Tab-separated table of N, CA and C in Angstrom:
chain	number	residue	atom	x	y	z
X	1	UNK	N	-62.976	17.570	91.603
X	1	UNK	CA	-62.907	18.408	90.425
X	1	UNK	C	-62.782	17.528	89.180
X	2	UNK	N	-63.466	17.984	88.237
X	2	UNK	CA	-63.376	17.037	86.808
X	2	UNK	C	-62.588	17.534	86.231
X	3	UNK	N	-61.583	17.174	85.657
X	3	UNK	CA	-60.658	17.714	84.642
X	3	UNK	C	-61.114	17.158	82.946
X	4	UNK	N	-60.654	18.074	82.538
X	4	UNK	CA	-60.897	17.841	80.652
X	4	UNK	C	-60.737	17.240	80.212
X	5	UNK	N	-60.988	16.352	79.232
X	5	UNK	CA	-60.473	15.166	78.545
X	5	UNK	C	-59.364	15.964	77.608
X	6	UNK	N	-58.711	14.983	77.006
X	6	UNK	CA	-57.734	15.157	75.696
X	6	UNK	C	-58.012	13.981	74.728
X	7	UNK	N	-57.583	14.688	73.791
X	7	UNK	CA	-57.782	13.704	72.803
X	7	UNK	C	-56.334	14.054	71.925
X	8	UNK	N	-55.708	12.870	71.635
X	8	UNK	CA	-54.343	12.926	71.078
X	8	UNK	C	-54.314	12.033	69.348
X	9	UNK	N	-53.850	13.286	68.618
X	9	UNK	CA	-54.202	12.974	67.595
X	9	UNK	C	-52.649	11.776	67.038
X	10	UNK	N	-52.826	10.972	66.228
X	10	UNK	CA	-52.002	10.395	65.655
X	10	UNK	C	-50.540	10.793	65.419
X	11	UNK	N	-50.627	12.100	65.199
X	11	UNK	CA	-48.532	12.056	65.532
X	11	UNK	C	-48.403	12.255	67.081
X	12	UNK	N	-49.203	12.494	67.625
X	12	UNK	CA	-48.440	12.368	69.174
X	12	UNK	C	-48.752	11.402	69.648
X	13	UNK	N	-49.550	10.069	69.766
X	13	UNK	CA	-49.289	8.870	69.700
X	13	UNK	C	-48.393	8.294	68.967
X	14	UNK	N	-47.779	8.593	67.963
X	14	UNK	CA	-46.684	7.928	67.010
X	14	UNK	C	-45.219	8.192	67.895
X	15	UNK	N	-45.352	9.598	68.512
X	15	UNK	CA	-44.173	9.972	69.067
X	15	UNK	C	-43.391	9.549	70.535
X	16	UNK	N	-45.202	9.342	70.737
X	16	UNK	CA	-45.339	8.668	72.172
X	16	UNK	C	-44.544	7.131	72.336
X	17	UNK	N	-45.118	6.976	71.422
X	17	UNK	CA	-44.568	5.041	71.314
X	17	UNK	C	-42.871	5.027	70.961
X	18	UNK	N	-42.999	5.949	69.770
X	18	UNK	CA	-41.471	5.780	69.549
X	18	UNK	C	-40.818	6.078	70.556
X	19	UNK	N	-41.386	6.750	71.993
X	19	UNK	CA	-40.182	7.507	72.945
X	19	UNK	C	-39.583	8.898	72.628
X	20	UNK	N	-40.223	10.004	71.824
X	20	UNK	CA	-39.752	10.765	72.215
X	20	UNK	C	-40.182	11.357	73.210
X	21	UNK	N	-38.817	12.230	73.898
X	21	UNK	CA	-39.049	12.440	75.641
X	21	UNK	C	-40.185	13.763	75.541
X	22	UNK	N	-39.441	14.719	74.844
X	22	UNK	CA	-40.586	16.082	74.240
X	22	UNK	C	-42.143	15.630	74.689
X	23	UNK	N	-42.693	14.748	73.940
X	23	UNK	CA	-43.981	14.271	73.651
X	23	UNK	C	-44.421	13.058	75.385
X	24	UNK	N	-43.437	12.757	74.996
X	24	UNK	CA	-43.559	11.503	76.811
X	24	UNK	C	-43.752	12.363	77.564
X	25	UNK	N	-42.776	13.094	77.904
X	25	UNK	CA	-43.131	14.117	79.313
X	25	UNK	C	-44.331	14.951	79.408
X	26	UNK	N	-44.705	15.700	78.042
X	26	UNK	CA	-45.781	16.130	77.816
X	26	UNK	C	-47.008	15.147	78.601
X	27	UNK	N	-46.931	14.343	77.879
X	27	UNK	CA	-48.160	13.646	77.612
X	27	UNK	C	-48.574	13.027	79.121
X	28	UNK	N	-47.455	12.033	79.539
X	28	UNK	CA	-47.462	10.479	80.584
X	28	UNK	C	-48.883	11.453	81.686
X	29	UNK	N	-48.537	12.227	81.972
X	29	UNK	CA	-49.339	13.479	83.363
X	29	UNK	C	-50.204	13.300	82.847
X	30	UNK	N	-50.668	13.578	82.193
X	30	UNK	CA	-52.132	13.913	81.331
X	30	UNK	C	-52.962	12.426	80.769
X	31	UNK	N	-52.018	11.525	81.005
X	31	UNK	CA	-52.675	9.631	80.975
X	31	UNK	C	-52.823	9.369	81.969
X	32	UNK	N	-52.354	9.913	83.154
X	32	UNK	CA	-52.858	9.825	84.489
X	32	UNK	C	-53.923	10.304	84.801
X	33	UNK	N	-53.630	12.197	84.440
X	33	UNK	CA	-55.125	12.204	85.303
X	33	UNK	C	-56.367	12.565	84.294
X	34	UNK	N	-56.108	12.391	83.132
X	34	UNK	CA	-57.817	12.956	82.333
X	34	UNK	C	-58.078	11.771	81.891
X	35	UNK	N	-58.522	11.885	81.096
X	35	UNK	CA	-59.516	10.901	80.287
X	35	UNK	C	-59.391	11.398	78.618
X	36	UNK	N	-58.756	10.208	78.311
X	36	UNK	CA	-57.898	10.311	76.754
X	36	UNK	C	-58.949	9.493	75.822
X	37	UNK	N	-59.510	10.155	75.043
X	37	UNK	CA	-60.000	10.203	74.041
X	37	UNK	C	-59.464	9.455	72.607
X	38	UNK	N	-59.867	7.809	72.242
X	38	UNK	CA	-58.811	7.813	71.229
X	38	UNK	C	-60.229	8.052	69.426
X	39	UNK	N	-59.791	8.562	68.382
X	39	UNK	CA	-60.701	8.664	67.621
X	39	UNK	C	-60.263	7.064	67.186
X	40	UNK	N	-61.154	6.369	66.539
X	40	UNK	CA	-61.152	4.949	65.885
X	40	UNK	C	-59.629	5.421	64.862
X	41	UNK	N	-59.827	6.465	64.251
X	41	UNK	CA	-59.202	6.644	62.978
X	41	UNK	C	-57.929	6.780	63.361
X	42	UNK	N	-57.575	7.896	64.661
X	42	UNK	CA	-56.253	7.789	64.985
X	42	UNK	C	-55.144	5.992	65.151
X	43	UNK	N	-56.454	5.042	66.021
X	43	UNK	CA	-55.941	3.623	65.824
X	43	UNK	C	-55.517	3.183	64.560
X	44	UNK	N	-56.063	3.024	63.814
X	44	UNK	CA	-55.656	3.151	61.943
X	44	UNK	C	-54.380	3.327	61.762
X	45	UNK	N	-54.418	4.965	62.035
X	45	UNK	CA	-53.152	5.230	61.077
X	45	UNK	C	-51.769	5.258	62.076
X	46	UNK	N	-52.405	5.371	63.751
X	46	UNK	CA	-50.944	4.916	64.437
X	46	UNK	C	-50.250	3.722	64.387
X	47	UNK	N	-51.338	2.085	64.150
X	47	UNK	CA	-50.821	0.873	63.846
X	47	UNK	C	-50.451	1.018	62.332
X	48	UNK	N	-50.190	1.478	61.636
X	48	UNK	CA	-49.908	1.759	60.032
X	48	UNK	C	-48.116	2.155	60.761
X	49	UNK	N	-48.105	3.433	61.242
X	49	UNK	CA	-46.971	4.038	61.189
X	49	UNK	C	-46.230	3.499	62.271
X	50	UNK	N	-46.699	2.937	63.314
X	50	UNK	CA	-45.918	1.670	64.289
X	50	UNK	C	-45.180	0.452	63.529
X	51	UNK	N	-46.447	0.215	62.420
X	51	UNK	CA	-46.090	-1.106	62.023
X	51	UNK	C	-44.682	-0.666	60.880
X	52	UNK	N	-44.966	0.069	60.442
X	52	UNK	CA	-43.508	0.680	58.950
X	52	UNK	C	-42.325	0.790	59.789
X	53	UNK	N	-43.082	1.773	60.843
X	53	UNK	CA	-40.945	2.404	61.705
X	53	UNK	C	-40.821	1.207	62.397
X	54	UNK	N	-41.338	0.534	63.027
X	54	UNK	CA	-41.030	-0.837	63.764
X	54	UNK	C	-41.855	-2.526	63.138
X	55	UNK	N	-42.746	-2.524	63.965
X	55	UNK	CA	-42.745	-4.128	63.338
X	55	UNK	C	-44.722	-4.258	63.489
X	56	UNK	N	-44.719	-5.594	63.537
X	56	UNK	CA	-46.238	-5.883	63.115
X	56	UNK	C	-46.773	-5.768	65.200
X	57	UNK	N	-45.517	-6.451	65.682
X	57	UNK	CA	-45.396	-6.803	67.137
X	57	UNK	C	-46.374	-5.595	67.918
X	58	UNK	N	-45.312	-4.445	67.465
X	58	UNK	CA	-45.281	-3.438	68.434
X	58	UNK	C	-46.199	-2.573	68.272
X	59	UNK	N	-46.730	-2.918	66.467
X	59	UNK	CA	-48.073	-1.861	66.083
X	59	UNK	C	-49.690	-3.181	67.204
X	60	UNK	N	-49.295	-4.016	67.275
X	60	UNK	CA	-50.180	-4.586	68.279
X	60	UNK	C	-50.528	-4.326	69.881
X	61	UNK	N	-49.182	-4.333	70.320
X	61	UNK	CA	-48.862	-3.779	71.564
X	61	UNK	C	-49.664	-2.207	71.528
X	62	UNK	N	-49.485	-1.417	70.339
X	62	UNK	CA	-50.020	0.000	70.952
X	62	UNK	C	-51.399	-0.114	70.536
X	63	UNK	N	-52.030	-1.048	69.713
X	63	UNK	CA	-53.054	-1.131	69.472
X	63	UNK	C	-53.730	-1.679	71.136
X	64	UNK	N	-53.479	-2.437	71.561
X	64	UNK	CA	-53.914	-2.979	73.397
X	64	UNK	C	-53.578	-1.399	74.199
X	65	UNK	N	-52.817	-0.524	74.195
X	65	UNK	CA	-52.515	0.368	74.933
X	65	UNK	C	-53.735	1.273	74.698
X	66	UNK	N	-53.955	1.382	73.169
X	66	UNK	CA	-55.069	2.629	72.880
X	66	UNK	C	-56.265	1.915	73.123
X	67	UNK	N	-56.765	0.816	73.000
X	67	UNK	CA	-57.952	0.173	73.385
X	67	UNK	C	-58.224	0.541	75.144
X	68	UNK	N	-57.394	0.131	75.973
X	68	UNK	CA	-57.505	1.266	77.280
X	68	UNK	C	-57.725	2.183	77.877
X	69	UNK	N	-57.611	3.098	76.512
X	69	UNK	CA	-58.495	4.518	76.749
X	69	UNK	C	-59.735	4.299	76.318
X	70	UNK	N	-60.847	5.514	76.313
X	70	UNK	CA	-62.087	5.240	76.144
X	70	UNK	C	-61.748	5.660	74.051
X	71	UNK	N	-62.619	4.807	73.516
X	71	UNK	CA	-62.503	4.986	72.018
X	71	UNK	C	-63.326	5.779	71.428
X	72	UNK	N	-63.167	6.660	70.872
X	72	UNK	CA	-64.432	7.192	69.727
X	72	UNK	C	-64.836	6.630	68.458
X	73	UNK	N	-65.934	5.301	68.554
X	73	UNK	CA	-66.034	5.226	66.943
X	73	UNK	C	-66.454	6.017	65.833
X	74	UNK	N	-66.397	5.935	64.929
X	74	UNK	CA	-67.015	6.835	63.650
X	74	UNK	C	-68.166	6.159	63.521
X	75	UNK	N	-69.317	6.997	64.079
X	75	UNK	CA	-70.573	6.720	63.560
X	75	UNK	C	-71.153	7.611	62.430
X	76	UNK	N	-72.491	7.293	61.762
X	76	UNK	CA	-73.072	8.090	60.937
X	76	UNK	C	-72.806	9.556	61.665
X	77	UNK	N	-73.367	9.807	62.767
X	77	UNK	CA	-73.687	11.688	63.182
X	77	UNK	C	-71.958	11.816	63.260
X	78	UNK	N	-70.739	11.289	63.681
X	78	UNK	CA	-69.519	11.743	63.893
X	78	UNK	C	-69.258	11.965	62.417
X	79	UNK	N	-68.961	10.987	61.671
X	79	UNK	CA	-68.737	11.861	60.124
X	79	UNK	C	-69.671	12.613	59.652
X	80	UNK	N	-70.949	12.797	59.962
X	80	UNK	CA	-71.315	14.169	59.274
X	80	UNK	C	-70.692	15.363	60.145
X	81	UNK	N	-70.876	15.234	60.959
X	81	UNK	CA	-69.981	16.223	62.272
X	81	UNK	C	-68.666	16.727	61.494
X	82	UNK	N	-68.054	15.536	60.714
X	82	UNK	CA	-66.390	15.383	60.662
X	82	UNK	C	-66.820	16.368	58.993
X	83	UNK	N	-68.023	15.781	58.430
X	83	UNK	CA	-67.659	16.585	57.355
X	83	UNK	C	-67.999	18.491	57.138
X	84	UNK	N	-68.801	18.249	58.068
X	84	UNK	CA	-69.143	19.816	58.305
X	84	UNK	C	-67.526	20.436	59.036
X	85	UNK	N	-67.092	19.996	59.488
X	85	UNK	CA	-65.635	20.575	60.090
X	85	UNK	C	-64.756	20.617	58.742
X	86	UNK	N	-65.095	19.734	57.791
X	86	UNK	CA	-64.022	19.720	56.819
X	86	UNK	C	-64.207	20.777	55.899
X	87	UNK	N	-65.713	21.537	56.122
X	87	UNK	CA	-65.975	22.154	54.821
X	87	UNK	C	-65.599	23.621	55.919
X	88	UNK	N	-65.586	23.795	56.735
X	88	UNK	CA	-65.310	25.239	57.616
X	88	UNK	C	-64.150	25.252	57.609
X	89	UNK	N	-63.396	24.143	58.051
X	89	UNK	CA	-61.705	24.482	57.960
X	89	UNK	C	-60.519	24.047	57.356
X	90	UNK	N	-61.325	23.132	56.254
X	90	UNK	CA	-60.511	22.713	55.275
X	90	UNK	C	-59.457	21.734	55.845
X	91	UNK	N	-59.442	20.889	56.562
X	91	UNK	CA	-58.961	19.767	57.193
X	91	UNK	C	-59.235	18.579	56.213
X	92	UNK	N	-58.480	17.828	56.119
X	92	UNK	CA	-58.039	16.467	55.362
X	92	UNK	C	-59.412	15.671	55.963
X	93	UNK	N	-59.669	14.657	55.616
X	93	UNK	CA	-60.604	13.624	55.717
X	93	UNK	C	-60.786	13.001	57.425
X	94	UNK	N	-59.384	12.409	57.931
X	94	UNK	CA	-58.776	11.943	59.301
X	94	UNK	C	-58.940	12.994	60.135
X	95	UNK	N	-57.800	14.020	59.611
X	95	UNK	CA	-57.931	15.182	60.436
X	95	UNK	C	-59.276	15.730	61.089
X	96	UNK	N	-60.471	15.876	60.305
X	96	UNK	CA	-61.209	15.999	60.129
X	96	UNK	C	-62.525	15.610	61.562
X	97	UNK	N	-61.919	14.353	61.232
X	97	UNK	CA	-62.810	12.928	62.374
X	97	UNK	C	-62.269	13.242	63.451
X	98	UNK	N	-60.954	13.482	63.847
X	98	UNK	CA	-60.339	13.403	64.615
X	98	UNK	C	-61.106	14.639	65.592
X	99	UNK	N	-60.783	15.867	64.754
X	99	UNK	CA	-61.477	17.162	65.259
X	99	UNK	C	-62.950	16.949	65.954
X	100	UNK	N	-63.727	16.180	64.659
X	100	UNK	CA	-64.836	16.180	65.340
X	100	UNK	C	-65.076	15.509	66.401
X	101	UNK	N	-64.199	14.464	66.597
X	101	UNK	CA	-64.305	13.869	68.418
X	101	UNK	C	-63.868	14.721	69.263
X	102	UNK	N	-63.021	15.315	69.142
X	102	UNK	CA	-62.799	16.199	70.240
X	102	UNK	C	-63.555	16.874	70.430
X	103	UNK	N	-64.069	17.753	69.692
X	103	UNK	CA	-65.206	18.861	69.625
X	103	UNK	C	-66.478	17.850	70.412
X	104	UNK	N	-66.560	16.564	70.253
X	104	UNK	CA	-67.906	15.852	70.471
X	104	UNK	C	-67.731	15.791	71.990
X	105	UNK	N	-66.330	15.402	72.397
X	105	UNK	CA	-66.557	15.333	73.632
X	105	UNK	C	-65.750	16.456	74.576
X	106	UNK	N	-65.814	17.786	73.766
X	106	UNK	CA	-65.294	19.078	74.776
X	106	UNK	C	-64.325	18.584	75.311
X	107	UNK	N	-63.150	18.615	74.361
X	107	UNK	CA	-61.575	17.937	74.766
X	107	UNK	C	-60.815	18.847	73.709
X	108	UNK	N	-59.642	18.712	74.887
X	108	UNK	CA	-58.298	19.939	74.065
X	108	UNK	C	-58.035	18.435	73.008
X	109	UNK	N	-57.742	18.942	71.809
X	109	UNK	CA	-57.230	18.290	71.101
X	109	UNK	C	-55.586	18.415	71.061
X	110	UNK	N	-54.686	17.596	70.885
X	110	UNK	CA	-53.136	17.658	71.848
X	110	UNK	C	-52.298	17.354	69.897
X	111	UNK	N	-51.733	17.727	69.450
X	111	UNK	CA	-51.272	17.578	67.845
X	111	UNK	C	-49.986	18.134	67.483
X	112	UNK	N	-49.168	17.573	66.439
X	112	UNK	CA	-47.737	18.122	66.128
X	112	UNK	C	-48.563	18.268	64.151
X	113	UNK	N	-49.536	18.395	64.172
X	113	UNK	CA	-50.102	18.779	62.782
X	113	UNK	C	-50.355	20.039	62.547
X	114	UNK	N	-49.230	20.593	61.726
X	114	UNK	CA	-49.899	21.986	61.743
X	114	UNK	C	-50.792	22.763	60.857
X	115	UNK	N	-51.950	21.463	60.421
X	115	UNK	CA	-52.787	21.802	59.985
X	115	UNK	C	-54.492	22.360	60.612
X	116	UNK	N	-53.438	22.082	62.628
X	116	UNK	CA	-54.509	21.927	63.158
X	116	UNK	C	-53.900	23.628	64.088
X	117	UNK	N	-53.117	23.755	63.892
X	117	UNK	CA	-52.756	25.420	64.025
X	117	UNK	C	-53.646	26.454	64.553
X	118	UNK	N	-54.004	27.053	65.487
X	118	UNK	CA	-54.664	28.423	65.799
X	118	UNK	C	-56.466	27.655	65.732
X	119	UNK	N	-56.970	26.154	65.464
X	119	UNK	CA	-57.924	26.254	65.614
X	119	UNK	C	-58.731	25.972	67.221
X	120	UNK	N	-59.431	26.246	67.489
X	120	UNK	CA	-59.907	26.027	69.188
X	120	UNK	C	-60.108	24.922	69.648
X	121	UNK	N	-59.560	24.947	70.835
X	121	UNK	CA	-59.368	23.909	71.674
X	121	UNK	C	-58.179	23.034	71.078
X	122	UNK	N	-57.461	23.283	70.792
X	122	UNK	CA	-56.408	22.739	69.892
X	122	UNK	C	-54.820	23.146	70.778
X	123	UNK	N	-54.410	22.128	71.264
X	123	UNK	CA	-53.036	22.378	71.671
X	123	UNK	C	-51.846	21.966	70.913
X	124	UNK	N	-51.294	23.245	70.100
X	124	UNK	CA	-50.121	22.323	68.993
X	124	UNK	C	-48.854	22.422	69.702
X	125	UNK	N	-48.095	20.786	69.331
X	125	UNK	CA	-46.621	21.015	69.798
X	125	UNK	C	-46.114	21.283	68.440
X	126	UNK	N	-45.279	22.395	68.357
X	126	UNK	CA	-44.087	22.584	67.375
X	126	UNK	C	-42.870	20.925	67.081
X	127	UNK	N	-42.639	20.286	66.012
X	127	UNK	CA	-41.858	19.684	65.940
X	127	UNK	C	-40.289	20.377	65.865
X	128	UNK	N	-39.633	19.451	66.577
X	128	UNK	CA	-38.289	20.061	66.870
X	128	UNK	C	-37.386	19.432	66.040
């Protein structure tokens, strides 16, 4: 049986690394058995926010962790993809890219953004 990919947008990789359990437990199952989707852009801004709450070290370390999954770069057709999503649902620029990989590769998108709220294929965690 094939199971679905996911694709995990930048705060639940941020949350992941930091250890929260909420987001770990969620998640660890789902790095086992699907196939995790990282957008280029999510790498960006998770080594940004690794590197501020912790160090240059550890935004490296998760940079080698997300290279392990399969990557989505931003090509020409993904940002036009990303911008046609931006003009239907009014999503930020990132947000945006992010969506459109998932959508590219028919994956729940997994998010604590609740800008990504009620849209499809979209699994939001509530922050606690």
């Amino acid at each position: 049986m094939i199971t679905p990919p996911y694709v995990l947008d930048s705060s639940v990789w941020v949350e992941f690394f930091l250890g929260n359990d909420t987001v770990r437990n969620l998640i660890i199952d789902r790095l086992r058995a699907n196939e995790i989707i990282v957008p280029s852009v999510c790498a960006f801004e998770v080594a940004l926010a690794v590197e501020r709450r912790i160090d240059a070290e550890a935004a490296r370390l998760v940079a080698a962790n997300m290279r392990e999954q399969r990557v989505d770069a931003l090509t020409v057709d993904r940002a036009l993809q990303a911008a046609s999503i931006r003009r239907e649902y009014k999503l930020a620029m990132a947000d945006s890219i992010v969506y459109a990989a998932a959508l590219a590769h028919h994956a729940t998108l997994i998010t604590q953004d609740i800008d990504f709220e009620g849209l499809p294929d979209v699994m939001y965690l509530r922050q606690r």
